[in-house]
Coordinates of C-alpha atoms in Angstrom, one line a residue:
M1 CA 59.3 94.1 73.5
A2 CA 55.7 95.1 73.3
A3 CA 54.6 91.5 72.7
S4 CA 56.6 90.3 75.6
A5 CA 55.1 92.9 77.9
L6 CA 51.6 92.1 76.8
S7 CA 52.1 88.4 77.4
N8 CA 53.2 89.1 80.9
T9 CA 50.1 91.2 81.6
L10 CA 47.5 88.9 80.0
P11 CA 46.4 85.8 82.0
T12 CA 47.4 82.5 80.6
P13 CA 44.9 79.6 80.4
T14 CA 47.0 77.7 82.9
S15 CA 47.0 80.4 85.5
S16 CA 43.2 81.0 85.0
A17 CA 42.4 77.3 85.6
A18 CA 44.6 77.2 88.7
R19 CA 42.9 80.3 90.1
A20 CA 39.5 78.9 89.4
S21 CA 40.3 75.6 91.1
S22 CA 41.6 77.4 94.1
L23 CA 38.4 79.4 94.4
L24 CA 36.1 76.3 94.1
S25 CA 38.1 74.0 96.5
P26 CA 37.1 74.2 100.2
P27 CA 39.5 76.1 102.5
K28 CA 42.0 74.0 104.4
F29 CA 42.3 74.8 108.1
S30 CA 45.2 72.5 108.8
S31 CA 47.6 75.4 108.3
L32 CA 45.5 77.7 110.6
S33 CA 46.7 78.2 114.1
F34 CA 45.0 79.6 117.1
S35 CA 46.6 81.1 120.1
S36 CA 46.3 79.0 123.2
S37 CA 43.9 79.9 126.0
R38 CA 46.9 80.9 128.1
S39 CA 47.1 84.1 126.1
H40 CA 43.4 84.8 126.9
P41 CA 42.8 84.6 130.7
T42 CA 39.1 85.3 130.3
L43 CA 38.5 82.5 127.9
A44 CA 40.6 80.1 130.0
L45 CA 38.5 81.0 133.1
Q46 CA 35.2 80.4 131.2
C47 CA 36.4 77.0 130.0
R48 CA 37.5 76.0 133.5
K49 CA 34.2 77.1 134.9
S50 CA 32.2 75.1 132.4
R51 CA 34.3 72.0 133.0
D52 CA 34.1 72.3 136.7
T53 CA 30.3 72.9 136.6
S54 CA 29.7 69.8 134.5
R55 CA 31.9 67.7 136.7
F56 CA 30.2 69.0 139.8
T57 CA 26.7 68.2 138.4
T58 CA 27.7 64.7 137.4
F59 CA 29.3 64.0 140.7
C60 CA 26.2 65.1 142.6
S61 CA 23.8 63.0 140.5
S62 CA 25.9 59.8 140.8
D63 CA 26.7 60.4 144.4
A64 CA 23.0 60.7 145.3
A65 CA 22.2 57.4 143.6
N66 CA 25.2 55.3 144.5
G67 CA 26.8 57.1 147.4
P68 CA 27.2 55.5 150.9
K69 CA 24.0 55.4 152.9
E70 CA 23.8 55.6 156.6
E71 CA 24.1 52.1 157.9
T72 CA 22.2 50.6 160.8
P73 CA 24.6 49.5 163.6
I74 CA 25.3 45.7 163.5
E75 CA 23.8 45.3 167.0
L76 CA 20.5 46.6 165.7
R77 CA 20.3 44.7 162.4
Y78 CA 19.2 41.3 163.7
P79 CA 16.0 41.0 165.7
A80 CA 15.8 38.5 168.6
F81 CA 14.1 35.2 168.2
P82 CA 10.4 35.4 169.3
T83 CA 9.3 33.6 172.4
V84 CA 6.4 31.2 172.1
M85 CA 7.5 29.1 175.1
D86 CA 10.2 30.3 177.5
I87 CA 12.4 28.0 179.5
N88 CA 9.9 27.8 182.4
Q89 CA 7.1 26.7 180.2
I90 CA 9.5 24.1 178.6
R91 CA 10.4 22.8 182.0
E92 CA 6.7 22.3 182.7
I93 CA 6.3 20.0 179.6
L94 CA 9.7 18.1 179.4
P95 CA 10.9 16.0 182.3
H96 CA 14.6 16.7 181.5
R97 CA 16.8 18.7 183.8
F98 CA 20.4 19.9 183.9
P99 CA 22.7 18.8 182.4
F100 CA 20.4 17.2 179.8
L101 CA 17.7 19.8 179.1
L102 CA 18.9 20.9 175.6
V103 CA 16.1 23.3 174.6
D104 CA 16.2 26.9 175.6
R105 CA 13.2 28.5 173.8
V106 CA 10.4 27.6 171.5
I107 CA 10.0 30.2 168.7
E108 CA 7.2 28.6 166.7
Y109 CA 4.5 26.1 167.6
N110 CA 1.7 24.6 165.5
P111 CA -0.5 22.5 167.8
G112 CA -0.2 18.8 167.0
V113 CA 1.9 19.5 163.9
S114 CA 5.3 21.0 164.4
A115 CA 7.6 23.0 166.7
V116 CA 10.7 25.1 166.1
A117 CA 13.0 25.6 169.1
I118 CA 16.6 26.9 169.7
K119 CA 19.5 25.7 171.7
N120 CA 22.1 28.3 172.5
V121 CA 25.5 26.5 172.3
T122 CA 28.0 28.0 174.7
I123 CA 31.5 27.1 175.8
N124 CA 30.1 26.6 179.3
D125 CA 28.1 23.5 178.1
N126 CA 29.4 20.6 180.2
F127 CA 30.2 18.4 177.2
F128 CA 32.8 20.7 175.6
P129 CA 35.7 20.0 178.1
G130 CA 35.7 16.4 176.8
H131 CA 34.5 16.9 173.2
F132 CA 37.1 18.1 172.4
P133 CA 39.5 20.0 174.6
E134 CA 41.4 21.5 171.6
R135 CA 38.4 21.8 169.3
P136 CA 35.0 22.2 171.0
I137 CA 32.4 20.5 168.9
M138 CA 28.8 19.7 170.0
P139 CA 28.4 15.9 169.9
G140 CA 26.1 14.6 167.2
V141 CA 24.2 12.4 169.6
L142 CA 23.4 15.5 171.7
M143 CA 22.1 17.3 168.6
V144 CA 19.8 14.3 168.0
E145 CA 18.7 14.3 171.6
A146 CA 18.0 18.0 171.4
M147 CA 15.9 17.5 168.3
A148 CA 14.0 14.6 170.0
Q149 CA 13.2 16.9 172.9
V150 CA 11.7 19.4 170.5
G151 CA 9.6 16.5 169.2
G152 CA 8.6 15.8 172.7
L153 CA 7.2 19.4 172.9
V154 CA 4.9 18.5 170.0
M155 CA 3.9 15.1 171.3
L156 CA 3.3 16.1 174.9
Q157 CA 0.5 18.5 174.1
P158 CA -3.2 18.0 174.6
E159 CA -3.7 18.2 170.8
V160 CA -1.7 14.9 170.5
G161 CA -2.5 13.4 173.8
G162 CA 1.0 12.3 174.9
S163 CA 1.8 11.7 178.5
R164 CA 4.9 13.2 180.1
D165 CA 5.4 10.1 182.2
N166 CA 5.0 7.6 179.3
F167 CA 6.9 9.3 176.5
F168 CA 10.0 7.8 175.0
F169 CA 12.5 8.3 172.2
A170 CA 12.1 5.0 170.3
G171 CA 14.4 5.2 167.3
I172 CA 16.2 7.2 164.6
D173 CA 16.7 6.6 160.9
K174 CA 18.5 8.3 158.0
V175 CA 20.4 10.7 160.3
R176 CA 23.0 12.8 158.6
F177 CA 25.4 15.3 160.1
R178 CA 26.2 18.0 157.6
K179 CA 28.4 20.5 159.4
P180 CA 30.0 20.8 162.9
V181 CA 28.3 22.9 165.6
I182 CA 30.6 24.9 167.8
A183 CA 30.5 27.1 170.8
G184 CA 28.8 30.4 169.9
D185 CA 26.3 28.9 167.4
T186 CA 22.5 28.9 167.8
L187 CA 21.0 25.6 166.9
V188 CA 17.6 26.1 165.4
M189 CA 15.6 22.8 165.3
R190 CA 12.3 22.0 163.5
M191 CA 10.4 18.9 164.2
T192 CA 7.3 17.9 162.2
L193 CA 4.8 15.2 163.0
V194 CA 4.5 13.0 159.9
K195 CA 2.5 10.0 161.1
L196 CA 0.6 9.2 164.3
Q197 CA -0.8 5.8 165.3
K198 CA -2.6 6.4 168.6
R199 CA -3.7 2.8 168.7
F200 CA -0.1 1.6 169.0
G201 CA 1.2 4.8 170.7
I202 CA 3.7 5.4 167.9
A203 CA 4.6 8.7 166.2
K204 CA 6.9 9.3 163.3
M205 CA 8.6 12.7 163.0
E206 CA 11.0 14.4 160.6
G207 CA 13.6 16.8 162.0
K208 CA 16.1 19.3 160.7
A209 CA 18.6 21.4 162.6
Y210 CA 20.1 24.6 161.2
V211 CA 22.9 27.0 162.1
G212 CA 22.7 30.3 160.2
G213 CA 20.3 28.9 157.6
D214 CA 22.6 25.9 156.8
V215 CA 21.4 22.4 157.6
V216 CA 23.7 20.8 160.2
C217 CA 21.7 17.7 161.0
E218 CA 18.6 15.9 159.7
G219 CA 16.8 12.6 160.2
E220 CA 13.6 10.6 160.9
F221 CA 12.6 10.1 164.5
L222 CA 10.3 7.5 166.1
M223 CA 8.5 8.4 169.3
A224 CA 6.7 5.9 171.6
M225 CA 3.9 6.8 174.0
G226 CA 3.6 3.6 176.0
S227 CA 2.0 2.7 179.3
E228 CA 4.0 2.2 182.5
S229 CA 3.0 -1.5 182.7
S230 CA 4.6 -2.2 179.3
D231 CA 7.9 -0.4 180.1

């Protein structure tokens, strides 16, 4: 009986090793449980405040960088074309009159070199009822004529020496129509003097017409400055 009692009180090697390993091994927290924040109103309020604060700060910084800006009204975004020659000055240079004057304003002019002018295409233009009633499109030949008139504004200047009474549209080459021009468009035409032979009264010009930055017509133009006796 004494030996049995002593064996129960003395630690066995196995129990000592198990106790030592339990002391040396890191504690496991998987079995630990914490009460939810619902049981701690103060802690829950602090967590909510911290989350809300961080969210508010992030929102403010991103909104300042990428948020909507005050937009300029559409009617104020696009400046008007400048006026280098108005319609009255154009009428003093070109002999054309209604319904065949197809240049409304000159917006750039380089003496003896080039000119840029505009034609405002409106549904009231006299060619639309016949071209075409169901789909109003500016005739290509009238685009070419308008461009030739811009060329006339270059040629009929003192820098070139052309005469209003003896100036003629002599020929076209490599003309291409890229896109249709319809009512409401603004046709912007640039004509550039490429070659001038004053001895023969012949000038070669290159022209391009645009609507909204897109080329709608382009080609090479031949101008003649002859005398009245040779006409």
